[in-house]
CSV table of C-alpha atoms in Angstrom, one decimal:
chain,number,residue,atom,x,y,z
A,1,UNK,CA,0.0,0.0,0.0
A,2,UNK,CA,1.1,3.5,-0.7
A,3,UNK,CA,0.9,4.8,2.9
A,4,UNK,CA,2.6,1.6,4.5
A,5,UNK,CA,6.4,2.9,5.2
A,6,UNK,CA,8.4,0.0,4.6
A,7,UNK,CA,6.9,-0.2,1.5
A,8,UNK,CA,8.7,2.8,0.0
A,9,UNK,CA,12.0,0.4,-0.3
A,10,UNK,CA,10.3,-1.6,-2.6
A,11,UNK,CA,8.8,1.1,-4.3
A,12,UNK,CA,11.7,3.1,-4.7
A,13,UNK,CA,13.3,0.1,-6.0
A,14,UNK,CA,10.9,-0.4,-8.3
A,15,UNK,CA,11.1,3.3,-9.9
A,16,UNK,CA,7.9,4.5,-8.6
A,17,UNK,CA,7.5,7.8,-6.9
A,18,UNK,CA,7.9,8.2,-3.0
A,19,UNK,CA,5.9,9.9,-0.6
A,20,UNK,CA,8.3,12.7,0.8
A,21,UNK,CA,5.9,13.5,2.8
A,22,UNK,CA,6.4,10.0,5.1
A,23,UNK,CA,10.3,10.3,5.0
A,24,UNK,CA,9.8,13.8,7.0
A,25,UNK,CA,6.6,13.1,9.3
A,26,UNK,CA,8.2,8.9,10.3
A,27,UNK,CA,11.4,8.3,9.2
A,28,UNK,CA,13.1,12.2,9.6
A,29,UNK,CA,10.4,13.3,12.8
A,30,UNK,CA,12.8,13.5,16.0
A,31,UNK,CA,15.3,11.3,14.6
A,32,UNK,CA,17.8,12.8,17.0
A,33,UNK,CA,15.8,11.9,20.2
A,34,UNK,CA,15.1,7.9,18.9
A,35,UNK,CA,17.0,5.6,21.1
A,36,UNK,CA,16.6,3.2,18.0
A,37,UNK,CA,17.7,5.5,15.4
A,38,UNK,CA,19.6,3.1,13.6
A,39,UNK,CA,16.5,1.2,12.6
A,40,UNK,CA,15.1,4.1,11.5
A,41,UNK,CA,18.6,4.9,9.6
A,42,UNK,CA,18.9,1.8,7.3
A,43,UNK,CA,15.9,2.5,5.7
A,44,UNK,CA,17.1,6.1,4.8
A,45,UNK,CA,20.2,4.6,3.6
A,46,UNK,CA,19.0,2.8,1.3
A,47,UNK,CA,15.8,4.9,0.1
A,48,UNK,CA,18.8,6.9,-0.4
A,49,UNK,CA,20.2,4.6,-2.9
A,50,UNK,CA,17.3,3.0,-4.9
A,51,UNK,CA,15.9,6.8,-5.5
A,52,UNK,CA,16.8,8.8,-8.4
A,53,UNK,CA,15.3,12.1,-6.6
A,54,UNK,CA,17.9,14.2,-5.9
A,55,UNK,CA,15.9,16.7,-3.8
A,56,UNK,CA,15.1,13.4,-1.7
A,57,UNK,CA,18.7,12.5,-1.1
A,58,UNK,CA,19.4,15.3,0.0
A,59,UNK,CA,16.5,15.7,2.3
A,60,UNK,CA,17.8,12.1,3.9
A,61,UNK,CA,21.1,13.3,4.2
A,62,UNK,CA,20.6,16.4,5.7
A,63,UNK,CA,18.6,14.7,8.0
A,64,UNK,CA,20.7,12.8,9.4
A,65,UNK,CA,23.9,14.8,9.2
A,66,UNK,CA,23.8,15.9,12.7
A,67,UNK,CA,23.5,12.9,14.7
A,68,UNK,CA,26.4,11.4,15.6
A,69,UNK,CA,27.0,7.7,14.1
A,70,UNK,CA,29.2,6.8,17.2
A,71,UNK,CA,29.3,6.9,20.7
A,72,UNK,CA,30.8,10.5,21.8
A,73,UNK,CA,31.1,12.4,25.2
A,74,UNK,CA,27.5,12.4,27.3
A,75,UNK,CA,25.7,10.0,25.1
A,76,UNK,CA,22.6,9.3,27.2
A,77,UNK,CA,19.9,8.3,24.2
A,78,UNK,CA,21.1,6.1,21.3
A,79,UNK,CA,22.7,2.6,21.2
A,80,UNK,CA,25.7,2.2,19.4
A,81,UNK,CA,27.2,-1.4,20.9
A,82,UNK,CA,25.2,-4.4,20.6
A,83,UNK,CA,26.7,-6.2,17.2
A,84,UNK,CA,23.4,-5.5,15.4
A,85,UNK,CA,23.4,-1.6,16.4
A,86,UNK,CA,27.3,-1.6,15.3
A,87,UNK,CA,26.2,-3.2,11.6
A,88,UNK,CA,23.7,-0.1,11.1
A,89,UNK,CA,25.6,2.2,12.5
A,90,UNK,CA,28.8,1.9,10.9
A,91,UNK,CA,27.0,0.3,7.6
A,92,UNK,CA,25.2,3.9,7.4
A,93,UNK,CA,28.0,6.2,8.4
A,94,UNK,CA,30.0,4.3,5.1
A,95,UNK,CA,27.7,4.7,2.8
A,96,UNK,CA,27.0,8.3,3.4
A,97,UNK,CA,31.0,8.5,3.6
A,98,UNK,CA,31.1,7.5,0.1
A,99,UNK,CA,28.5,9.7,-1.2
A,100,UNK,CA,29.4,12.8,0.5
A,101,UNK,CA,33.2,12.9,1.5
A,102,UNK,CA,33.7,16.3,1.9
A,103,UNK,CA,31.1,16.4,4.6
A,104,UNK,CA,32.2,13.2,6.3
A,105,UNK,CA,33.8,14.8,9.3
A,106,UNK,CA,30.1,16.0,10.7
A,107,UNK,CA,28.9,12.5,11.4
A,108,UNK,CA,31.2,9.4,10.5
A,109,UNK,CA,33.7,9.2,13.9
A,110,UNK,CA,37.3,8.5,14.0
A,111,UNK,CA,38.4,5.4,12.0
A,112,UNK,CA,35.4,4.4,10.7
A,113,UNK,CA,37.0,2.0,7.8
A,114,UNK,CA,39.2,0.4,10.3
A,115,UNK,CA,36.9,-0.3,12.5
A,116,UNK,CA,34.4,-1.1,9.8
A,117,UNK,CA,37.0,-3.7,8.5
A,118,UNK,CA,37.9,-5.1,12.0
A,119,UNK,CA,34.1,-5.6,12.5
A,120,UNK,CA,33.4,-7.7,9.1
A,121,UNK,CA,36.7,-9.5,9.6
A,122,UNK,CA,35.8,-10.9,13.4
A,123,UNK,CA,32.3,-11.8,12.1
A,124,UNK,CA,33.6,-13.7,9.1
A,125,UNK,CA,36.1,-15.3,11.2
A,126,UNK,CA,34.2,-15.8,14.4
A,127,UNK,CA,30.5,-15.5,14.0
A,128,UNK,CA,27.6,-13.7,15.3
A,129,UNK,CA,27.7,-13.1,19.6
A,130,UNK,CA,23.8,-12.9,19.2
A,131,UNK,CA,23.8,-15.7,18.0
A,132,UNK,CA,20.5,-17.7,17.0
A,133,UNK,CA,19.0,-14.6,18.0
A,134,UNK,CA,15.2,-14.2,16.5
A,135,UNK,CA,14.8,-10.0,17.2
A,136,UNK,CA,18.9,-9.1,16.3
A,137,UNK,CA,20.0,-11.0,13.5
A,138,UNK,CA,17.6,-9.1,10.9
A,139,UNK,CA,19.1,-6.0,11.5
A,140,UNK,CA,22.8,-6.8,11.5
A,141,UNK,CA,21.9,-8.7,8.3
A,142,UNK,CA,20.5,-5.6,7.1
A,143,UNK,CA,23.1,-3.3,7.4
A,144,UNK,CA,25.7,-6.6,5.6
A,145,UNK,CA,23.0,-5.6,2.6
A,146,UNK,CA,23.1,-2.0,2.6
A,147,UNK,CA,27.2,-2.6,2.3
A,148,UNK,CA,27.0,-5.2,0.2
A,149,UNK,CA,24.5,-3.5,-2.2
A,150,UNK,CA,25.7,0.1,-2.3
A,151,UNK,CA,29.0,0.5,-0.6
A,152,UNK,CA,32.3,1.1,-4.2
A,153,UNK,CA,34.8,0.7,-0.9
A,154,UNK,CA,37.1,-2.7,-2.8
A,155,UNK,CA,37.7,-3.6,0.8
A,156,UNK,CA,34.3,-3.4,2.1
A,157,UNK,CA,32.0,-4.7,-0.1
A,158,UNK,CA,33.3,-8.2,-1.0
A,159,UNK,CA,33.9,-8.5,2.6
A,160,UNK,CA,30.3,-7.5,3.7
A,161,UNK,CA,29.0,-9.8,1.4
A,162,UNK,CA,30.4,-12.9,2.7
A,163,UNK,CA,29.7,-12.1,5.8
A,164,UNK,CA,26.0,-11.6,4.9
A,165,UNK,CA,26.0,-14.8,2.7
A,166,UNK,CA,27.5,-16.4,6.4
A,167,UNK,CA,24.4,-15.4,8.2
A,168,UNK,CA,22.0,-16.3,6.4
A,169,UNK,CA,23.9,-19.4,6.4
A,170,UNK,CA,24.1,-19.3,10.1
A,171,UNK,CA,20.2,-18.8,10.1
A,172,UNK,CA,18.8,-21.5,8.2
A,173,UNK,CA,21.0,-24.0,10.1
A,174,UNK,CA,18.7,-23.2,13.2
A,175,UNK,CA,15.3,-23.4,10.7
A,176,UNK,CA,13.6,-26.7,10.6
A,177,UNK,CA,11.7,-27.9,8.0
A,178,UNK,CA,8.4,-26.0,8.9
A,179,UNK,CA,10.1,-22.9,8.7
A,180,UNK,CA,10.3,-22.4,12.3
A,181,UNK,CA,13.5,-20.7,14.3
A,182,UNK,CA,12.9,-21.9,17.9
A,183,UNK,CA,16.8,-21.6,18.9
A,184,UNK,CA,18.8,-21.7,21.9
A,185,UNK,CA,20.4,-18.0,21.9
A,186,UNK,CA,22.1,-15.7,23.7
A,187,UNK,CA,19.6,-12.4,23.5
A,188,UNK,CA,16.0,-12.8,23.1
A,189,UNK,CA,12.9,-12.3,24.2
A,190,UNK,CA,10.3,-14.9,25.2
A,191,UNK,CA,7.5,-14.1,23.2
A,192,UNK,CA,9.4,-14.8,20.1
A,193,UNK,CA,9.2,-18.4,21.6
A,194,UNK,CA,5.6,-18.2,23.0
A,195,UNK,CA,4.7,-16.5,19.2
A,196,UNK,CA,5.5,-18.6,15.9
A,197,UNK,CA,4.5,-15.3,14.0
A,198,UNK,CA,7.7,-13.4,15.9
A,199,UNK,CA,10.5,-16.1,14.8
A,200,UNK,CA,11.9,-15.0,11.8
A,201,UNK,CA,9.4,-15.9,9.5
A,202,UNK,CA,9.4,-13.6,7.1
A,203,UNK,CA,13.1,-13.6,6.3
A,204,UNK,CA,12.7,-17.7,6.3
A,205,UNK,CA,9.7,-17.7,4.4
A,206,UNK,CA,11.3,-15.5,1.3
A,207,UNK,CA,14.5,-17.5,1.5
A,208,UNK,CA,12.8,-21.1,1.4
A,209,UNK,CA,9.5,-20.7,0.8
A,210,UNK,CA,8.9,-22.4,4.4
A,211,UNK,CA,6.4,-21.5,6.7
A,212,UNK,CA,4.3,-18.3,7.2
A,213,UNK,CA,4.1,-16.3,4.2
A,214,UNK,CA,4.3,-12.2,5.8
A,215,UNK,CA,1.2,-10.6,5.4
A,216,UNK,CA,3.2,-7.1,5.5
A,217,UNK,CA,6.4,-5.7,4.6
A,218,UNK,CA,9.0,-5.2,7.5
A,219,UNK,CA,11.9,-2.7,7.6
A,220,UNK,CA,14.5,-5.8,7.5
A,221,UNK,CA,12.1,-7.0,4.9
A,222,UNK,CA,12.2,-4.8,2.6
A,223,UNK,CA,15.9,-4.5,2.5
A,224,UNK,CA,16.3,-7.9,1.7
A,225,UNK,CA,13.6,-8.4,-1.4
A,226,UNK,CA,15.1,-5.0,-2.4
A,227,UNK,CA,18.4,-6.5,-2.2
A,228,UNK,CA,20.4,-7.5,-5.9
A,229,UNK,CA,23.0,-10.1,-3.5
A,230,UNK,CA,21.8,-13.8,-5.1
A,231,UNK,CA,20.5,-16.1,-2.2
A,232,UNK,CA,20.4,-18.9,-4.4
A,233,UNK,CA,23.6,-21.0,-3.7
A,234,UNK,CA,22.7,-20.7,0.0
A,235,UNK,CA,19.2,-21.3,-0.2
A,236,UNK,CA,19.6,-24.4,-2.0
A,237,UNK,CA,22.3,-25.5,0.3
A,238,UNK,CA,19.7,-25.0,3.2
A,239,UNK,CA,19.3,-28.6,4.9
A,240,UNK,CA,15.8,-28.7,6.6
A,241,UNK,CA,15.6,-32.0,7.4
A,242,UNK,CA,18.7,-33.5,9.4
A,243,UNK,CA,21.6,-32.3,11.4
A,244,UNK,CA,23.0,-35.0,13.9
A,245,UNK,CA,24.1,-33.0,17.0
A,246,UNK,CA,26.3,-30.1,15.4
A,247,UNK,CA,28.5,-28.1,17.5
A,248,UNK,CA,28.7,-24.7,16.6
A,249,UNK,CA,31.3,-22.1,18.2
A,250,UNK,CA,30.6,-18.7,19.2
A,251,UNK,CA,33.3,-16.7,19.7
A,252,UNK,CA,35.9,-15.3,20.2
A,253,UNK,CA,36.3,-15.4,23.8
A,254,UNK,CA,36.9,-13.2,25.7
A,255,UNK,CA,41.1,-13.8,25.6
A,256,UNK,CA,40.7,-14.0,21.9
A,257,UNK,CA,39.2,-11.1,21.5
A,258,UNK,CA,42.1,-9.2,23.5
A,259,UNK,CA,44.2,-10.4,21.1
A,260,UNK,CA,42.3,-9.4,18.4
A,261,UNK,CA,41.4,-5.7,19.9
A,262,UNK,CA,44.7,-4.9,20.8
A,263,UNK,CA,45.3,-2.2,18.2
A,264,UNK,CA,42.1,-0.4,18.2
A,265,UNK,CA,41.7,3.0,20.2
A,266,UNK,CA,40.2,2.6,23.6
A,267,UNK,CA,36.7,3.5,22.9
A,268,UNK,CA,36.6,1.5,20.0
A,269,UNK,CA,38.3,-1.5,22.1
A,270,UNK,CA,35.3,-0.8,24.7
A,271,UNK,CA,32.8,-0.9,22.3
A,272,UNK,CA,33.4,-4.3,20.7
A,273,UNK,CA,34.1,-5.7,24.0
A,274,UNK,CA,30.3,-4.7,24.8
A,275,UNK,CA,29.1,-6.4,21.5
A,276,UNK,CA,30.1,-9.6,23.0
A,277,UNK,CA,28.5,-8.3,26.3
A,278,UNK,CA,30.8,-7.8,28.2
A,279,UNK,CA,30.4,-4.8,30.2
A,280,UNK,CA,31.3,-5.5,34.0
A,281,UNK,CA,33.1,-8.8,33.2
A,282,UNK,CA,36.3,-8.7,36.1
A,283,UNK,CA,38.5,-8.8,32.5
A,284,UNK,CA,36.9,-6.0,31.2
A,285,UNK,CA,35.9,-4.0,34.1
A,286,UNK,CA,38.6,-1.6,34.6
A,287,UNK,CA,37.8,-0.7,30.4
A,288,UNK,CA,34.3,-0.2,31.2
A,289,UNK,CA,34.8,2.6,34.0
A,290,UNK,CA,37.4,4.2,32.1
A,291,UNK,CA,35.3,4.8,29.1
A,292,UNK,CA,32.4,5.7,31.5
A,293,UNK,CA,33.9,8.3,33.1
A,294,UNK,CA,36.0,9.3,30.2
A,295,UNK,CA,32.8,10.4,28.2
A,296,UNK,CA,30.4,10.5,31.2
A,297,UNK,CA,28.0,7.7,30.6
A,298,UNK,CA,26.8,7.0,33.8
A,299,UNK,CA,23.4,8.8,33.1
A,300,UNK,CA,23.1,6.3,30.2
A,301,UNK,CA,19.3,4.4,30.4
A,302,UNK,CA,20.8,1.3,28.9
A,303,UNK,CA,22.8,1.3,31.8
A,304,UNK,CA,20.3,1.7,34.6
A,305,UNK,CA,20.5,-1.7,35.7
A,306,UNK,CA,24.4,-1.8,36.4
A,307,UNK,CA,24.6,2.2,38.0
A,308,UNK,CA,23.7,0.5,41.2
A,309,UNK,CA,27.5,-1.1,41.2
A,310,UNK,CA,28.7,2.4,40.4
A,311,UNK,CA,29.8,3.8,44.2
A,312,UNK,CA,31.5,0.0,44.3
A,313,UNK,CA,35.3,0.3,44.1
A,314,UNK,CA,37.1,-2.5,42.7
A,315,UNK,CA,35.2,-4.8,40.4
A,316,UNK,CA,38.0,-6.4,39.6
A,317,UNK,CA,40.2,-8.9,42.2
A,318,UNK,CA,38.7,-10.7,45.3
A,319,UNK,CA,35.3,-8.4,44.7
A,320,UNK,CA,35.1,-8.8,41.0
A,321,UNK,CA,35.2,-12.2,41.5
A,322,UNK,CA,32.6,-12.3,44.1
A,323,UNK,CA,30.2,-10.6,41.7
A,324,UNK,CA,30.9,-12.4,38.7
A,325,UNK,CA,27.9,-14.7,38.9
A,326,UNK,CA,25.9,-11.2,37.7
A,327,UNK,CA,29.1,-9.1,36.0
A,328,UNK,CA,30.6,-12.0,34.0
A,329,UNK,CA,27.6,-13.9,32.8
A,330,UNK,CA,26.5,-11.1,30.5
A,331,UNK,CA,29.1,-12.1,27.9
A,332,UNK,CA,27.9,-14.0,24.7
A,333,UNK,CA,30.9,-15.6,23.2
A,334,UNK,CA,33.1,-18.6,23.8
A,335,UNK,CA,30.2,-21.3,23.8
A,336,UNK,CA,29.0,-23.9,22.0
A,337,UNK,CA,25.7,-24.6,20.7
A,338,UNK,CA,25.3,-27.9,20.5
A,339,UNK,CA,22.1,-28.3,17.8
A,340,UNK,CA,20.0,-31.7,16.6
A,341,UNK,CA,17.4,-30.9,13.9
A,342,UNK,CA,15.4,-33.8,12.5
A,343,UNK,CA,12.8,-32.4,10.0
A,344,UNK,CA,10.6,-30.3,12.3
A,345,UNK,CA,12.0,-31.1,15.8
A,346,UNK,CA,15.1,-28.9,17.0
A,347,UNK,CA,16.9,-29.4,20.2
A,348,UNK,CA,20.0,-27.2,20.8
A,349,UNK,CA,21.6,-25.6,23.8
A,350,UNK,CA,24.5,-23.6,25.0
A,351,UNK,CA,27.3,-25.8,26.5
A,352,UNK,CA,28.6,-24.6,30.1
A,353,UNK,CA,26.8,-21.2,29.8
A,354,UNK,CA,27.8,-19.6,33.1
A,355,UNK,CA,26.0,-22.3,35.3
A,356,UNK,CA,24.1,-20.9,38.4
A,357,UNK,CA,24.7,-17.2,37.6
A,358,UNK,CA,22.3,-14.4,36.2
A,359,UNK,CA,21.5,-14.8,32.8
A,360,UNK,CA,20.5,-11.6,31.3
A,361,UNK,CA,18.5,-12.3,27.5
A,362,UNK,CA,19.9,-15.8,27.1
A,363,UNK,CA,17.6,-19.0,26.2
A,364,UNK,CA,19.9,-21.4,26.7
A,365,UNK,CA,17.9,-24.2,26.0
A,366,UNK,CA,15.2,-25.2,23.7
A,367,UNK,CA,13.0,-28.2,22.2
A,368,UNK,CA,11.0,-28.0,19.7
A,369,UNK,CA,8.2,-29.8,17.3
A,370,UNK,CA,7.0,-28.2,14.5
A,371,UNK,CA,6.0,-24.2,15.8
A,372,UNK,CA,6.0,-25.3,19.4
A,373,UNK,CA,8.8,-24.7,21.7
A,374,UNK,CA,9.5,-26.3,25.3
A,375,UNK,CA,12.4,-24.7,27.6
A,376,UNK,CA,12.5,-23.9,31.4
A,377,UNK,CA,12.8,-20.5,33.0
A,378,UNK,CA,14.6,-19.5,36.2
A,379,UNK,CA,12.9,-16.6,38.1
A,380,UNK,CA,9.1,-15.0,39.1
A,381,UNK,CA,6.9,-17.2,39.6
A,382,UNK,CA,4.1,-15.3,37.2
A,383,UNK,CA,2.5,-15.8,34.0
A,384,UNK,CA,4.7,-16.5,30.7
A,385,UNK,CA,3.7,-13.4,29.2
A,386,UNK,CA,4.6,-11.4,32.0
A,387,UNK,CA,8.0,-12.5,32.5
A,388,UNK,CA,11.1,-9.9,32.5
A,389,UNK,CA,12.9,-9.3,29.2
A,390,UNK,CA,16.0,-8.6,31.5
A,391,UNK,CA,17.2,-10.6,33.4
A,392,UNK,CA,15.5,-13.8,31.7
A,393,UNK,CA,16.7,-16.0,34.3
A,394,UNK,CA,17.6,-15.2,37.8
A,395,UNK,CA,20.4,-18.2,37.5
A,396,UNK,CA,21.5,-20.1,34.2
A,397,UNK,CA,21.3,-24.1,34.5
A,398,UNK,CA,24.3,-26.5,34.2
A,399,UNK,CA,24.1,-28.2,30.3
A,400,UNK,CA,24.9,-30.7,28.4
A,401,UNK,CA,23.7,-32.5,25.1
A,402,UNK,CA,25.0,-35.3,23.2
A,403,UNK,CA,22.5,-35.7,20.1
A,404,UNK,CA,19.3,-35.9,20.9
A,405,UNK,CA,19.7,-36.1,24.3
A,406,UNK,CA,20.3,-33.0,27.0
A,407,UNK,CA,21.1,-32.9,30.6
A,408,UNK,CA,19.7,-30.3,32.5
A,409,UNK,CA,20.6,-29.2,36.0
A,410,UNK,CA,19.6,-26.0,37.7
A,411,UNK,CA,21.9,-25.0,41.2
A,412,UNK,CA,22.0,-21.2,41.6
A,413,UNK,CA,25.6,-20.5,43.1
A,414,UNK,CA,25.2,-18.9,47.1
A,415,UNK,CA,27.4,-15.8,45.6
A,416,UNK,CA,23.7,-14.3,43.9
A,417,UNK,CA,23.1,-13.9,47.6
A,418,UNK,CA,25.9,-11.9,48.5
A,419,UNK,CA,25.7,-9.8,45.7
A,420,UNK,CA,22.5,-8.8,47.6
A,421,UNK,CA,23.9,-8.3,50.0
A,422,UNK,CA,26.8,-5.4,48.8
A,423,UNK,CA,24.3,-3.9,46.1
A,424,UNK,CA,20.9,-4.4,48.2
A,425,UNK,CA,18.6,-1.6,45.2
A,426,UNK,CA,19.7,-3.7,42.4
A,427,UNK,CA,16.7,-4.5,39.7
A,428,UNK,CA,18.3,-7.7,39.2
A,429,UNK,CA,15.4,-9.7,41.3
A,430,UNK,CA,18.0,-12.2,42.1
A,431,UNK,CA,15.8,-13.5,45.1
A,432,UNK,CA,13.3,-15.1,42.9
A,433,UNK,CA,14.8,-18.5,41.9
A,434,UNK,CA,11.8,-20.7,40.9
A,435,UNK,CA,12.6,-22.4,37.7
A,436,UNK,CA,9.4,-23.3,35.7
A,437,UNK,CA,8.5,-25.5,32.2
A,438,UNK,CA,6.9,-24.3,29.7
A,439,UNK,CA,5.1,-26.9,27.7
A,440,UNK,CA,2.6,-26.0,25.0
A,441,UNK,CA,-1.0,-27.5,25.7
A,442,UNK,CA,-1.6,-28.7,22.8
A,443,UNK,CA,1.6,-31.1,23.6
A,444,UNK,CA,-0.1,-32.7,27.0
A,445,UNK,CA,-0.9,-36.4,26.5
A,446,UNK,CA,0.4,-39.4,25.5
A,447,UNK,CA,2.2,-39.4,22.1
A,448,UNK,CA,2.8,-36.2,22.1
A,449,UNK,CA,6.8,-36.4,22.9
């Protein structure tokens, strides 16, 4: 429909007039004040690119000219971090670098192509830290497309497009033959496992043909079916009907990724360690505050639920290690996912995922038939839909699967207590351990599993 605003990527890309009107009252309107800008920003990019208006470039670049695409001194709004934020962000910031250099300065950051490069690198290398993940992966995807379609960088563009062709690799090895993405993953939310309409379908659906055709056009959506990379060799690769108990890394870790980081400024050293989420991690701790108080992000929301640990001194030594069953288990990578898919059931789970300790959007295990999913839950005992996005689990349970078969063990370590105990107004609601399953009713009986 002409008023639907996702649809102006495909209609742009089709040649056909766009409403200018809709790119100034949605995707323009109080850009600077949107936490989320960057979801808001791949879609200007590539309008951008697929129209032939020149008054409408330049209304999108003006636009979004003054908002900084990096993290800079008293940053209290935007996200810039997570691994899907950093793919729009510094996926944007090139491709506006490459149509207007002279006015690059304004809005791209310090070493944008180095950092760019050093991002597409660990990915290709590595993988994805949010990994499995049914509400991230679309939008780092999207901004591997927006490189891959538009960025003339030789360095970038080939490099972006492997990387995209390795997640959408990395996808359909989690989709079973339904077209279904009930995962393990490390960040999450639970109604895209309550929800079969919330887990990935569309993206699966235009890859495969599998499973729920959309019934409207997304942001990450549009960016694909607007997108000129050829799907096909991976799509015919796509194996939806056996996988025998694949182990799949996710990394680096943490000591890797020191390594790796070693040459890149501070803040951009910071900000990768955070993409693997690791913020208060004893390791990484003495980082953290130094970039905190070096561009004054205390007053950041994202990091409400940590400024209770801000008067603490020393979260690193005997102290850091007393509260690393909540500081440490925030970190993504350095796991396996151990994964059996047999046609339409999936079982997969995260290999000695921080046992007993917090676990903040991580599902680290789930079963599945068809476009049910089973897993257990740590924390309030309330309604499913009414569970916390963050924390997920007020402690992580000991794992392990060989095939088809998992062990699961649940053992909260006594140091959630003490933690407590030295930061007594933390939001963490680490005193509710219940752990609870979650089986689908239409599974009770006899047969069913």
């Amino acid at each position: 429909e002409n008023n639907v605003l996702e649809a102006m990527m495909v209609k742009a890309y089709n040649g056909e007039a766009i409403d200018e009107g809709l790119i100034d009252s949605n995707l323009l309107f109080d850009l600077d004040q949107d936490r989320d800008a960057a979801f808001r920003m791949i879609m200007l990019v590539r309008l951008h690119e697929l129209s032939s208006d020149r008054a409408i470039q330049r209304k999108i670049f003006e636009g979004v000219k003054t908002i900084p695409f990096w993290i800079s001194y008293q940053e209290s709004i935007r996200v810039y971090w997570t691994e899907n934020q950093m793919s729009m962000w510094m996926s944007s910031a090139q491709i506006f670098y490459e149509r207007y250099p002279d006015d690059a300065d304004l809005f791209v950051g310090d070493n944008l192509k180095q950092r760019l490069l050093h991002y597409l690198n660990q990915k290709l290398e590595y993988g994805f830290a949010e990994f499995f993940s049914s509400v991230y992966l679309r939008y780092t995807l999207s901004g591997l497309l927006n490189l891959s379609d538009f960025s003339q960088d030789p360095d970038i563009q080939p490099l972006a497009t492997q990387v995209a062709y390795k997640l959408i690799d990395h996808i359909l090895t989690g989709t079973n033959s339904e077209g279904a993405f009930p995962v393990a993953a490390g960040r999450n939310y639970i109604y895209y496992y309550l929800s079969t309409a919330h887990q990935m379908s569309d993206i699966i659906w235009i890859l495969t043909g599998r499973g729920e055709k959309p019934n409207k056009i997304q942001s990450t959506t549009g960016i694909l079916i607007t997108s000129d990379l050829d799907f096909a060799s991976i799509t015919l690769s796509y194996n939806s009907d056996s996988i025998p108990g694949a182990t799949i890394a996710i990394g680096p870790s943490l000591s890797e990724s020191f390594e790796s980081n070693k040459g890149l400024s501070l803040v951009d050293r910071v900000i990768f360690q955070w993409s693997y989420g690791a913020y208060f991690h004893p390791d990484v701790s003495d980082d953290t505050i130094l970039l905190f108080d070096q561009l004054d992000l205390w007053n950041h929301g994202e990091f409400a639920a940590f400024k209770a640990f801000k008067d603490i001194s020393g979260l690193v030594g005997d102290l850091g290690e007393l509260l690393a069953p909540v500081t440490a288990s925030s970190v993504l990578t350095g796991h396996d996912v151990v994964l059996f898919k047999n046609r339409e059931v999936v079982l997969s789970s995260v290999q000695n995922y921080f046992p007993g300790s917090l676990g903040y959007q991580s599902y680290p295990w789930v079963a599945s038939t068809g476009k049910l999913s089973i897993w257990t839950q740590s924390g309030p005992a309330v309604d499913w839909e009414e569970r916390p996005g963050v924390p997920s689990n007020s402690h992580l349970p000991y794992l392990e699967q060989i095939d088809n078969v998992l062990l699961i063990m649940y053992n909260p370590k006594d140091a959630l207590d003490l933690v407590t105990t030295f930061v007594p107004n933390n939001p963490l609601g680490l005193e509710n351990k219940e752990v609870a399953l979650h089986w689908p009713d239409s599974l009770q009986g006899f047969g069913s599993y």
